[in-house]
Amino acid sequence: VKYQFAVGHKPEFFFRGLRRRVRGKRADAPGGGAGENGTQHLPALGQGFRGGPVTALLPASPRGLLRISGADRARFVHGQTTQDIKKLKPGEGAQALALTNKGKVTAILLVLADEDALWIETDPERARFLKSHWERLIITDDVEISDRSESLGVVALTGADAPAFLAQASRAAVPDLPPLGHAPFSLGGQQARLVHACRAGGPGLELWTLAAYTGPLRGVLARAGALPADEEALRISNGIPRYGTDVTEETLPQEAGF
């Protein structure tokens, strides 16, 4: 059974713990405004986040990034996840879960299809786990898995106005991407892959680029006016679970509302 996320819409996760933390966050920051270190909570938690003019920059945090190549890559990943990976065309993406043989969740994934590879974004520890686990399952398949978590990084913007903000900051046309779509992009003279997604949920964009470039890119966006965002408050407000906190290997997709 494929528990597919609807493309273009965030999955709805109804965790009691998440609800309690959301209420706590909102109580701490009534009407939104700045938190510690000038960080923007953006609730009432995100009047700007859910459609207003605020564009915010998520904190720099490690992301797990796997590149999966080989002629059998789509069939192999399709068999290990909850999404119909075989139907993805270059430039498209999908949200998915990796499961145990008992159907319990081992990772929450964003899968992107490129011309010659699939790319997976997840938590760093889960990327290491998946690489080790999946490589043991490769027998006759033409599949190669490489962990790019150290060499690549992700810069993430949140907010409905993120495309317009990025166009102004880069002084370049921003591709009109469908949800989870992706395309090459250049900012501050650095090459990146622009992804129409945001790990904290809601509208936003991600720039995947060489790890050494993430600092300069963040600097360009901050100087252009991107505010610092409280990622934890945003992802809770948007009902996005964190693996190890809200979801574990004891969680079934149905229990989490996937």
Tab-separated table of C-alpha atoms in Angstrom:
chain	number	residue	atom	x	y	z
A	1	VAL	CA	0.000	0.000	0.000
A	2	LYS	CA	1.341	3.429	-0.953
A	3	TYR	CA	0.627	6.129	1.640
A	4	GLN	CA	1.141	8.977	-0.779
A	5	PHE	CA	1.331	12.624	0.233
A	6	ALA	CA	-0.754	14.832	-2.038
A	7	VAL	CA	1.610	16.738	-4.314
A	8	GLY	CA	1.307	20.443	-3.677
A	9	HIS	CA	-0.102	20.141	-0.182
A	10	LYS	CA	1.588	19.597	3.134
A	11	PRO	CA	0.547	16.363	4.833
A	12	GLU	CA	-1.755	16.858	7.819
A	13	PHE	CA	-0.241	15.434	11.011
A	14	PHE	CA	-2.513	15.387	14.035
A	15	PHE	CA	-0.249	14.574	16.949
A	16	ARG	CA	-1.464	15.353	20.442
A	17	GLY	CA	2.073	16.297	21.415
A	18	LEU	CA	2.359	18.653	18.480
A	19	ARG	CA	-0.892	20.336	19.416
A	20	ARG	CA	0.300	20.895	22.969
A	21	ARG	CA	3.579	22.380	21.785
A	22	VAL	CA	1.795	24.593	19.261
A	23	ARG	CA	-0.385	26.017	22.004
A	24	GLY	CA	2.686	26.554	24.141
A	25	LYS	CA	4.552	28.342	21.381
A	26	ARG	CA	1.601	30.582	20.634
A	27	ALA	CA	1.185	31.393	24.301
A	28	ASP	CA	4.844	32.374	24.482
A	29	ALA	CA	4.589	34.652	21.466
A	30	PRO	CA	1.101	36.180	21.271
A	31	GLY	CA	0.666	37.925	17.975
A	32	GLY	CA	4.041	36.704	16.764
A	33	GLY	CA	6.972	39.097	16.786
A	34	ALA	CA	10.563	38.470	17.727
A	35	GLY	CA	11.779	35.750	20.036
A	36	GLU	CA	15.233	35.195	21.479
A	37	ASN	CA	18.135	36.647	19.479
A	38	GLY	CA	15.706	38.557	17.275
A	39	THR	CA	14.316	35.346	15.800
A	40	GLN	CA	10.930	35.730	14.117
A	41	HIS	CA	8.269	33.350	15.401
A	42	LEU	CA	5.919	34.547	12.630
A	43	PRO	CA	2.801	33.216	14.203
A	44	ALA	CA	0.313	34.618	15.293
A	45	LEU	CA	2.507	32.274	14.259
A	46	GLY	CA	2.905	33.421	10.764
A	47	GLN	CA	0.395	35.862	9.412
A	48	GLY	CA	3.222	36.705	7.094
A	49	PHE	CA	4.217	33.033	6.754
A	50	ARG	CA	0.780	31.964	5.568
A	51	GLY	CA	0.367	34.584	2.912
A	52	GLY	CA	1.690	37.966	4.048
A	53	PRO	CA	4.814	39.855	3.025
A	54	VAL	CA	7.297	38.330	5.485
A	55	THR	CA	10.131	36.240	4.029
A	56	ALA	CA	12.299	34.511	6.622
A	57	LEU	CA	15.501	32.482	6.571
A	58	LEU	CA	15.556	29.160	8.396
A	59	PRO	CA	18.555	28.531	10.666
A	60	ALA	CA	21.615	26.833	9.220
A	61	SER	CA	21.227	23.178	10.159
A	62	PRO	CA	22.690	19.965	8.715
A	63	ARG	CA	20.561	18.065	6.210
A	64	GLY	CA	20.961	14.493	5.062
A	65	LEU	CA	21.337	14.355	1.271
A	66	LEU	CA	21.646	11.090	-0.667
A	67	ARG	CA	22.297	10.709	-4.396
A	68	ILE	CA	21.002	7.461	-5.885
A	69	SER	CA	22.141	6.596	-9.399
A	70	GLY	CA	22.055	3.582	-11.704
A	71	ALA	CA	19.572	2.227	-14.223
A	72	ASP	CA	17.424	0.571	-11.531
A	73	ARG	CA	17.321	3.563	-9.161
A	74	ALA	CA	13.622	4.447	-9.615
A	75	ARG	CA	12.434	0.858	-9.246
A	76	PHE	CA	14.644	0.319	-6.208
A	77	VAL	CA	13.575	3.472	-4.311
A	78	HIS	CA	9.972	2.856	-5.339
A	79	GLY	CA	10.168	-0.507	-3.576
A	80	GLN	CA	11.594	1.012	-0.369
A	81	THR	CA	9.237	3.970	0.047
A	82	THR	CA	5.552	4.857	0.114
A	83	GLN	CA	5.555	6.947	-3.074
A	84	ASP	CA	5.155	6.076	-6.739
A	85	ILE	CA	8.762	7.023	-7.483
A	86	LYS	CA	8.746	5.354	-10.900
A	87	LYS	CA	6.397	8.000	-12.266
A	88	LEU	CA	8.641	10.961	-11.349
A	89	LYS	CA	10.108	12.874	-14.289
A	90	PRO	CA	13.264	15.025	-14.162
A	91	GLY	CA	12.441	18.260	-12.377
A	92	GLU	CA	9.689	16.677	-10.264
A	93	GLY	CA	9.653	15.667	-6.622
A	94	ALA	CA	7.574	13.819	-4.051
A	95	GLN	CA	7.304	13.472	-0.291
A	96	ALA	CA	7.556	9.913	0.965
A	97	LEU	CA	8.178	7.637	3.926
A	98	ALA	CA	10.705	4.846	4.268
A	99	LEU	CA	9.267	1.889	6.156
A	100	THR	CA	10.410	-1.265	7.924
A	101	ASN	CA	9.258	-4.657	6.691
A	102	LYS	CA	6.492	-4.337	9.298
A	103	GLY	CA	5.304	-1.061	7.815
A	104	LYS	CA	6.709	1.258	10.496
A	105	VAL	CA	8.342	4.585	9.689
A	106	THR	CA	12.138	4.742	9.439
A	107	ALA	CA	12.480	8.142	7.713
A	108	ILE	CA	10.538	11.094	6.321
A	109	LEU	CA	11.826	11.938	2.848
A	110	LEU	CA	11.785	14.489	0.077
A	111	VAL	CA	12.666	12.731	-3.196
A	112	LEU	CA	13.744	14.704	-6.286
A	113	ALA	CA	14.207	13.234	-9.760
A	114	ASP	CA	17.075	14.475	-11.929
A	115	GLU	CA	18.180	13.423	-15.401
A	116	ASP	CA	20.611	10.797	-14.133
A	117	ALA	CA	19.857	10.360	-10.418
A	118	LEU	CA	17.372	10.570	-7.574
A	119	TRP	CA	18.112	12.901	-4.673
A	120	ILE	CA	16.784	12.338	-1.164
A	121	GLU	CA	16.638	14.928	1.597
A	122	THR	CA	16.035	13.784	5.179
A	123	ASP	CA	17.545	14.150	8.643
A	124	PRO	CA	21.320	13.503	8.680
A	125	GLU	CA	21.140	10.488	10.992
A	126	ARG	CA	18.370	8.981	8.879
A	127	ALA	CA	20.449	9.476	5.716
A	128	ARG	CA	23.297	7.458	7.241
A	129	PHE	CA	20.851	4.778	8.343
A	130	LEU	CA	19.167	4.537	4.929
A	131	LYS	CA	22.453	4.337	3.042
A	132	SER	CA	23.661	1.466	5.242
A	133	HIS	CA	20.314	-0.333	5.234
A	134	TRP	CA	19.530	0.064	1.541
A	135	GLU	CA	23.009	-0.974	0.412
A	136	ARG	CA	22.450	-4.336	2.100
A	137	LEU	CA	19.364	-4.797	-0.074
A	138	ILE	CA	21.179	-4.197	-3.365
A	139	ILE	CA	21.957	-7.608	-4.861
A	140	THR	CA	21.671	-7.570	-8.635
A	141	ASP	CA	20.196	-4.071	-8.970
A	142	ASP	CA	22.138	-1.427	-10.876
A	143	VAL	CA	21.993	1.085	-8.011
A	144	GLU	CA	24.654	3.204	-6.317
A	145	ILE	CA	24.018	5.260	-3.181
A	146	SER	CA	26.332	8.109	-2.204
A	147	ASP	CA	25.996	10.298	0.883
A	148	ARG	CA	26.443	13.977	-0.055
A	149	SER	CA	25.483	15.354	3.355
A	150	GLU	CA	28.982	16.696	4.040
A	151	SER	CA	29.651	18.205	0.624
A	152	LEU	CA	26.231	19.793	0.036
A	153	GLY	CA	24.025	22.080	2.095
A	154	VAL	CA	20.544	23.581	2.054
A	155	VAL	CA	19.538	27.237	2.461
A	156	ALA	CA	15.796	27.569	3.108
A	157	LEU	CA	13.411	30.529	2.826
A	158	THR	CA	9.886	30.531	4.216
A	159	GLY	CA	6.962	32.698	3.226
A	160	ALA	CA	4.502	33.135	0.382
A	161	ASP	CA	6.601	35.980	-1.017
A	162	ALA	CA	9.802	33.906	-1.140
A	163	PRO	CA	9.921	33.751	-4.997
A	164	ALA	CA	9.522	37.526	-5.332
A	165	PHE	CA	12.051	38.105	-2.560
A	166	LEU	CA	14.564	35.753	-4.180
A	167	ALA	CA	14.088	37.438	-7.559
A	168	GLN	CA	14.873	40.810	-5.981
A	169	ALA	CA	17.850	39.467	-4.021
A	170	SER	CA	19.337	37.679	-7.052
A	171	ARG	CA	18.276	40.242	-9.662
A	172	ALA	CA	17.290	37.289	-11.813
A	173	ALA	CA	14.088	35.606	-12.925
A	174	VAL	CA	13.005	32.864	-10.534
A	175	PRO	CA	11.554	29.772	-12.265
A	176	ASP	CA	7.825	29.286	-11.751
A	177	LEU	CA	8.055	25.828	-10.221
A	178	PRO	CA	5.179	23.519	-9.299
A	179	PRO	CA	5.111	22.271	-5.692
A	180	LEU	CA	8.154	20.034	-5.112
A	181	GLY	CA	9.516	20.997	-8.538
A	182	HIS	CA	13.175	21.977	-8.897
A	183	ALA	CA	15.546	23.615	-11.378
A	184	PRO	CA	19.090	25.032	-11.596
A	185	PHE	CA	19.510	28.545	-10.215
A	186	SER	CA	22.330	31.025	-9.571
A	187	LEU	CA	22.569	33.404	-6.607
A	188	GLY	CA	25.533	35.567	-5.683
A	189	GLY	CA	27.536	33.948	-8.472
A	190	GLN	CA	27.054	30.508	-6.944
A	191	GLN	CA	25.258	27.647	-8.666
A	192	ALA	CA	22.446	25.930	-6.776
A	193	ARG	CA	19.350	23.834	-7.263
A	194	LEU	CA	16.156	25.708	-6.455
A	195	VAL	CA	13.464	23.525	-4.880
A	196	HIS	CA	9.835	24.582	-4.368
A	197	ALA	CA	9.571	23.180	-0.846
A	198	CYS	CA	10.211	24.127	2.756
A	199	ARG	CA	11.129	21.648	5.477
A	200	ALA	CA	9.222	23.705	8.074
A	201	GLY	CA	6.017	23.391	6.033
A	202	GLY	CA	3.988	26.044	4.287
A	203	PRO	CA	5.159	28.066	1.283
A	204	GLY	CA	8.865	28.514	0.725
A	205	LEU	CA	11.956	27.684	-1.314
A	206	GLU	CA	15.161	25.755	-0.732
A	207	LEU	CA	18.535	26.248	-2.384
A	208	TRP	CA	20.691	23.105	-2.543
A	209	THR	CA	24.326	23.954	-3.172
A	210	LEU	CA	27.896	23.143	-2.173
A	211	ALA	CA	28.323	23.294	1.597
A	212	ALA	CA	31.034	25.932	1.255
A	213	TYR	CA	28.560	28.221	-0.531
A	214	THR	CA	25.761	28.094	2.045
A	215	GLY	CA	27.320	30.746	4.296
A	216	PRO	CA	27.776	33.300	1.487
A	217	LEU	CA	24.275	32.592	0.158
A	218	ARG	CA	22.757	33.118	3.582
A	219	GLY	CA	24.673	36.387	3.804
A	220	VAL	CA	23.247	37.580	0.483
A	221	LEU	CA	19.697	36.768	1.590
A	222	ALA	CA	20.117	38.329	5.042
A	223	ARG	CA	21.490	41.552	3.545
A	224	ALA	CA	18.505	41.612	1.194
A	225	GLY	CA	16.208	41.641	4.218
A	226	ALA	CA	15.344	38.027	5.046
A	227	LEU	CA	14.490	37.762	8.735
A	228	PRO	CA	15.757	34.917	10.947
A	229	ALA	CA	13.025	32.333	11.560
A	230	ASP	CA	12.310	30.039	14.488
A	231	GLU	CA	12.206	26.745	12.579
A	232	GLU	CA	10.894	24.725	15.509
A	233	ALA	CA	7.962	27.082	16.066
A	234	LEU	CA	7.158	27.165	12.357
A	235	ARG	CA	7.243	23.423	11.786
A	236	ILE	CA	5.051	22.821	14.857
A	237	SER	CA	2.623	25.518	13.726
A	238	ASN	CA	2.409	23.844	10.318
A	239	GLY	CA	2.028	20.336	11.798
A	240	ILE	CA	5.296	19.003	10.359
A	241	PRO	CA	6.767	16.151	12.443
A	242	ARG	CA	10.416	15.715	13.324
A	243	TYR	CA	11.802	12.202	13.187
A	244	GLY	CA	12.947	11.053	16.616
A	245	THR	CA	10.689	13.573	18.352
A	246	ASP	CA	7.215	13.028	16.918
A	247	VAL	CA	7.830	9.928	14.792
A	248	THR	CA	9.986	6.870	15.554
A	249	GLU	CA	10.467	3.324	14.278
A	250	GLU	CA	7.495	2.368	16.452
A	251	THR	CA	5.147	4.651	14.468
A	252	LEU	CA	2.804	3.393	11.772
A	253	PRO	CA	1.844	5.880	9.029
A	254	GLN	CA	-1.836	5.551	9.972
A	255	GLU	CA	-1.070	6.419	13.603
A	256	ALA	CA	0.645	9.631	12.548
A	257	GLY	CA	-2.094	10.670	10.148
A	258	PHE	CA	0.038	10.314	7.006
